Amino acid sequence: MEQSEVVLRAIGILTQSAEWIRTANRDAGGETDGQAGGHTGGGTGAEGSSPERGSGEGQIGSLLAEVFPSFTVSPESTPLEAAHAVTAAALPPMMQLIGAFTYVFAQLAEVHDSGRTDITSEDLLRELALRMSRPNDAV
């Protein structure tokens, strides 16, 4: 999976998380004005998807399944060899995921720290998604 695709998926998860928070607060009788979590939710396409895909566990699980490779460890491997095999297979996708979420966080933090009030988190995430969708602008 290309890094730009992982960033787009991270943006989708972060965008949808505001809706998850609003739903949880609504179910618990808490606030429902969109301010939970410090930002409003928005659309990146997950709203019309299946319950598994639209839920936090479904979206995150789907991303992990797509990013992490399948691999086998030889039954004859020592525990140390097995640990090395797992590390070698898991480290690159972990770095890819960490990089994607770090990039999006840094973009949100930059706008927040600059004191800008002309753009919401939802708008910034939408702008980032559009930018990432253009091949010339990918991370």
PDB file of C-alpha atoms in Angstrom:
ATOM      1  CA  MET A   1       0.000   0.000   0.000  1.00  0.00           C
ATOM      2  CA  GLU A   2       1.406   3.396  -0.984  1.00  0.00           C
ATOM      3  CA  GLN A   3       2.102   5.951   1.755  1.00  0.00           C
ATOM      4  CA  SER A   4      -0.434   8.375   0.286  1.00  0.00           C
ATOM      5  CA  GLU A   5      -3.116   5.670   0.538  1.00  0.00           C
ATOM      6  CA  VAL A   6      -2.213   5.049   4.185  1.00  0.00           C
ATOM      7  CA  VAL A   7      -2.397   8.796   4.891  1.00  0.00           C
ATOM      8  CA  LEU A   8      -5.823   8.948   3.230  1.00  0.00           C
ATOM      9  CA  ARG A   9      -7.034   6.077   5.405  1.00  0.00           C
ATOM     10  CA  ALA A  10      -5.611   7.784   8.519  1.00  0.00           C
ATOM     11  CA  ILE A  11      -7.462  10.961   7.541  1.00  0.00           C
ATOM     12  CA  GLY A  12     -10.662   8.951   7.164  1.00  0.00           C
ATOM     13  CA  ILE A  13     -10.245   7.373  10.594  1.00  0.00           C
ATOM     14  CA  LEU A  14      -9.484  10.718  12.252  1.00  0.00           C
ATOM     15  CA  THR A  15     -12.386  12.398  10.497  1.00  0.00           C
ATOM     16  CA  GLN A  16     -14.783   9.637  11.461  1.00  0.00           C
ATOM     17  CA  SER A  17     -13.523   9.605  15.049  1.00  0.00           C
ATOM     18  CA  ALA A  18     -15.375  12.840  15.767  1.00  0.00           C
ATOM     19  CA  GLU A  19     -18.624  11.107  14.798  1.00  0.00           C
ATOM     20  CA  TRP A  20     -17.739   8.147  17.019  1.00  0.00           C
ATOM     21  CA  ILE A  21     -17.191  10.556  19.920  1.00  0.00           C
ATOM     22  CA  ARG A  22     -20.469  12.387  19.254  1.00  0.00           C
ATOM     23  CA  THR A  23     -22.326   9.069  19.087  1.00  0.00           C
ATOM     24  CA  ALA A  24     -20.747   7.847  22.326  1.00  0.00           C
ATOM     25  CA  ASN A  25     -21.579  11.124  24.053  1.00  0.00           C
ATOM     26  CA  ARG A  26     -25.128  11.075  22.714  1.00  0.00           C
ATOM     27  CA  ASP A  27     -25.567   7.488  23.926  1.00  0.00           C
ATOM     28  CA  ALA A  28     -24.190   8.483  27.329  1.00  0.00           C
ATOM     29  CA  GLY A  29     -26.338  11.628  27.471  1.00  0.00           C
ATOM     30  CA  GLY A  30     -23.336  13.918  27.040  1.00  0.00           C
ATOM     31  CA  GLU A  31     -22.695  16.773  24.658  1.00  0.00           C
ATOM     32  CA  THR A  32     -23.817  16.469  21.059  1.00  0.00           C
ATOM     33  CA  ASP A  33     -22.798  19.820  19.597  1.00  0.00           C
ATOM     34  CA  GLY A  34     -19.804  18.509  17.668  1.00  0.00           C
ATOM     35  CA  GLN A  35     -17.276  19.973  20.070  1.00  0.00           C
ATOM     36  CA  ALA A  36     -16.356  16.662  21.690  1.00  0.00           C
ATOM     37  CA  GLY A  37     -12.738  15.888  21.061  1.00  0.00           C
ATOM     38  CA  GLY A  38     -12.029  19.479  20.078  1.00  0.00           C
ATOM     39  CA  HIS A  39     -13.161  19.265  16.467  1.00  0.00           C
ATOM     40  CA  THR A  40     -16.095  18.393  14.291  1.00  0.00           C
ATOM     41  CA  GLY A  41     -16.482  15.296  12.187  1.00  0.00           C
ATOM     42  CA  GLY A  42     -16.784  15.183   8.466  1.00  0.00           C
ATOM     43  CA  GLY A  43     -17.051  13.194   5.345  1.00  0.00           C
ATOM     44  CA  THR A  44     -14.369  11.137   3.727  1.00  0.00           C
ATOM     45  CA  GLY A  45     -16.626   8.457   2.365  1.00  0.00           C
ATOM     46  CA  ALA A  46     -16.951   6.235   5.412  1.00  0.00           C
ATOM     47  CA  GLU A  47     -20.437   7.446   6.307  1.00  0.00           C
ATOM     48  CA  GLY A  48     -22.190   5.396   3.666  1.00  0.00           C
ATOM     49  CA  SER A  49     -20.200   2.257   4.189  1.00  0.00           C
ATOM     50  CA  SER A  50     -21.084  -0.981   5.901  1.00  0.00           C
ATOM     51  CA  PRO A  51     -21.313  -1.075   9.715  1.00  0.00           C
ATOM     52  CA  GLU A  52     -18.027  -2.964  10.002  1.00  0.00           C
ATOM     53  CA  ARG A  53     -16.236  -0.546   7.719  1.00  0.00           C
ATOM     54  CA  GLY A  54     -17.790   2.541   9.332  1.00  0.00           C
ATOM     55  CA  SER A  55     -17.112   1.477  12.901  1.00  0.00           C
ATOM     56  CA  GLY A  56     -13.839   2.267  14.610  1.00  0.00           C
ATOM     57  CA  GLU A  57     -12.861  -1.353  14.946  1.00  0.00           C
ATOM     58  CA  GLY A  58     -13.885  -2.111  11.367  1.00  0.00           C
ATOM     59  CA  GLN A  59     -12.009   0.789   9.806  1.00  0.00           C
ATOM     60  CA  ILE A  60      -8.891   0.359  11.882  1.00  0.00           C
ATOM     61  CA  GLY A  61      -8.907  -3.426  11.519  1.00  0.00           C
ATOM     62  CA  SER A  62      -9.342  -3.107   7.769  1.00  0.00           C
ATOM     63  CA  LEU A  63      -6.401  -0.698   7.532  1.00  0.00           C
ATOM     64  CA  LEU A  64      -4.199  -2.982   9.628  1.00  0.00           C
ATOM     65  CA  ALA A  65      -5.161  -6.001   7.502  1.00  0.00           C
ATOM     66  CA  GLU A  66      -4.259  -4.128   4.328  1.00  0.00           C
ATOM     67  CA  VAL A  67      -0.990  -2.671   5.589  1.00  0.00           C
ATOM     68  CA  PHE A  68       0.460  -5.636   7.476  1.00  0.00           C
ATOM     69  CA  PRO A  69       1.741  -8.464   5.306  1.00  0.00           C
ATOM     70  CA  SER A  70       0.983 -12.122   5.736  1.00  0.00           C
ATOM     71  CA  PHE A  71       4.050 -14.158   6.562  1.00  0.00           C
ATOM     72  CA  THR A  72       4.962 -17.492   7.992  1.00  0.00           C
ATOM     73  CA  VAL A  73       7.598 -18.492  10.453  1.00  0.00           C
ATOM     74  CA  SER A  74       9.230 -21.842   9.994  1.00  0.00           C
ATOM     75  CA  PRO A  75       8.258 -24.376  12.659  1.00  0.00           C
ATOM     76  CA  GLU A  76      11.961 -25.154  12.988  1.00  0.00           C
ATOM     77  CA  SER A  77      12.753 -21.536  13.928  1.00  0.00           C
ATOM     78  CA  THR A  78      14.112 -20.798  17.342  1.00  0.00           C
ATOM     79  CA  PRO A  79      12.149 -18.259  19.384  1.00  0.00           C
ATOM     80  CA  LEU A  80      14.780 -15.648  18.567  1.00  0.00           C
ATOM     81  CA  GLU A  81      14.589 -16.392  14.831  1.00  0.00           C
ATOM     82  CA  ALA A  82      10.783 -16.213  15.007  1.00  0.00           C
ATOM     83  CA  ALA A  83      10.977 -12.864  16.811  1.00  0.00           C
ATOM     84  CA  HIS A  84      13.356 -11.529  14.165  1.00  0.00           C
ATOM     85  CA  ALA A  85      11.040 -12.725  11.371  1.00  0.00           C
ATOM     86  CA  VAL A  86       8.032 -11.026  12.967  1.00  0.00           C
ATOM     87  CA  THR A  87       9.993  -7.825  13.537  1.00  0.00           C
ATOM     88  CA  ALA A  88      11.318  -7.788   9.969  1.00  0.00           C
ATOM     89  CA  ALA A  89       7.797  -8.252   8.594  1.00  0.00           C
ATOM     90  CA  ALA A  90       6.005  -5.868  10.963  1.00  0.00           C
ATOM     91  CA  LEU A  91       8.453  -2.959  11.250  1.00  0.00           C
ATOM     92  CA  PRO A  92       7.996  -1.406   7.774  1.00  0.00           C
ATOM     93  CA  PRO A  93       4.177  -1.288   7.968  1.00  0.00           C
ATOM     94  CA  MET A  94       4.337  -0.007  11.551  1.00  0.00           C
ATOM     95  CA  MET A  95       6.611   2.800  10.413  1.00  0.00           C
ATOM     96  CA  GLN A  96       4.242   3.514   7.510  1.00  0.00           C
ATOM     97  CA  LEU A  97       1.253   3.805   9.884  1.00  0.00           C
ATOM     98  CA  ILE A  98       3.162   5.893  12.407  1.00  0.00           C
ATOM     99  CA  GLY A  99       4.346   8.168   9.605  1.00  0.00           C
ATOM    100  CA  ALA A 100       0.821   8.632   8.246  1.00  0.00           C
ATOM    101  CA  PHE A 101      -0.769   9.504  11.590  1.00  0.00           C
ATOM    102  CA  THR A 102       2.209  11.694  12.546  1.00  0.00           C
ATOM    103  CA  TYR A 103       1.938  13.627   9.290  1.00  0.00           C
ATOM    104  CA  VAL A 104      -1.782  14.282   9.773  1.00  0.00           C
ATOM    105  CA  PHE A 105      -1.285  15.186  13.435  1.00  0.00           C
ATOM    106  CA  ALA A 106       1.513  17.619  12.534  1.00  0.00           C
ATOM    107  CA  GLN A 107      -0.708  19.304   9.946  1.00  0.00           C
ATOM    108  CA  LEU A 108      -3.550  19.680  12.472  1.00  0.00           C
ATOM    109  CA  ALA A 109      -1.159  20.874  15.190  1.00  0.00           C
ATOM    110  CA  GLU A 110       0.412  23.470  12.909  1.00  0.00           C
ATOM    111  CA  VAL A 111      -2.961  25.047  12.169  1.00  0.00           C
ATOM    112  CA  HIS A 112      -4.026  24.855  15.818  1.00  0.00           C
ATOM    113  CA  ASP A 113      -0.776  26.294  17.148  1.00  0.00           C
ATOM    114  CA  SER A 114      -0.862  29.171  14.666  1.00  0.00           C
ATOM    115  CA  GLY A 115      -4.162  30.253  16.214  1.00  0.00           C
ATOM    116  CA  ARG A 116      -6.044  30.103  12.947  1.00  0.00           C
ATOM    117  CA  THR A 117      -9.794  30.148  13.373  1.00  0.00           C
ATOM    118  CA  ASP A 118     -10.709  30.332   9.694  1.00  0.00           C
ATOM    119  CA  ILE A 119     -10.436  26.560   9.196  1.00  0.00           C
ATOM    120  CA  THR A 120     -11.938  23.728  11.209  1.00  0.00           C
ATOM    121  CA  SER A 121     -10.321  20.355  11.779  1.00  0.00           C
ATOM    122  CA  GLU A 122     -12.931  18.885   9.451  1.00  0.00           C
ATOM    123  CA  ASP A 123     -12.030  21.351   6.702  1.00  0.00           C
ATOM    124  CA  LEU A 124      -8.309  20.763   7.152  1.00  0.00           C
ATOM    125  CA  LEU A 125      -8.736  16.984   7.022  1.00  0.00           C
ATOM    126  CA  ARG A 126     -10.842  17.352   3.873  1.00  0.00           C
ATOM    127  CA  GLU A 127      -8.170  19.622   2.339  1.00  0.00           C
ATOM    128  CA  LEU A 128      -5.448  17.110   3.229  1.00  0.00           C
ATOM    129  CA  ALA A 129      -7.485  14.267   1.713  1.00  0.00           C
ATOM    130  CA  LEU A 130      -7.906  16.212  -1.517  1.00  0.00           C
ATOM    131  CA  ARG A 131      -4.211  17.062  -1.579  1.00  0.00           C
ATOM    132  CA  MET A 132      -3.257  13.424  -0.975  1.00  0.00           C
ATOM    133  CA  SER A 133      -5.594  12.302  -3.756  1.00  0.00           C
ATOM    134  CA  ARG A 134      -3.588  14.295  -6.282  1.00  0.00           C
ATOM    135  CA  PRO A 135      -0.503  12.276  -7.358  1.00  0.00           C
ATOM    136  CA  ASN A 136       1.809  15.308  -7.484  1.00  0.00           C
ATOM    137  CA  ASP A 137       1.015  16.294  -3.888  1.00  0.00           C
ATOM    138  CA  ALA A 138       1.399  12.928  -2.175  1.00  0.00           C
ATOM    139  CA  VAL A 139       3.660  12.508   0.868  1.00  0.00           C
TER     140      VAL A 139
END
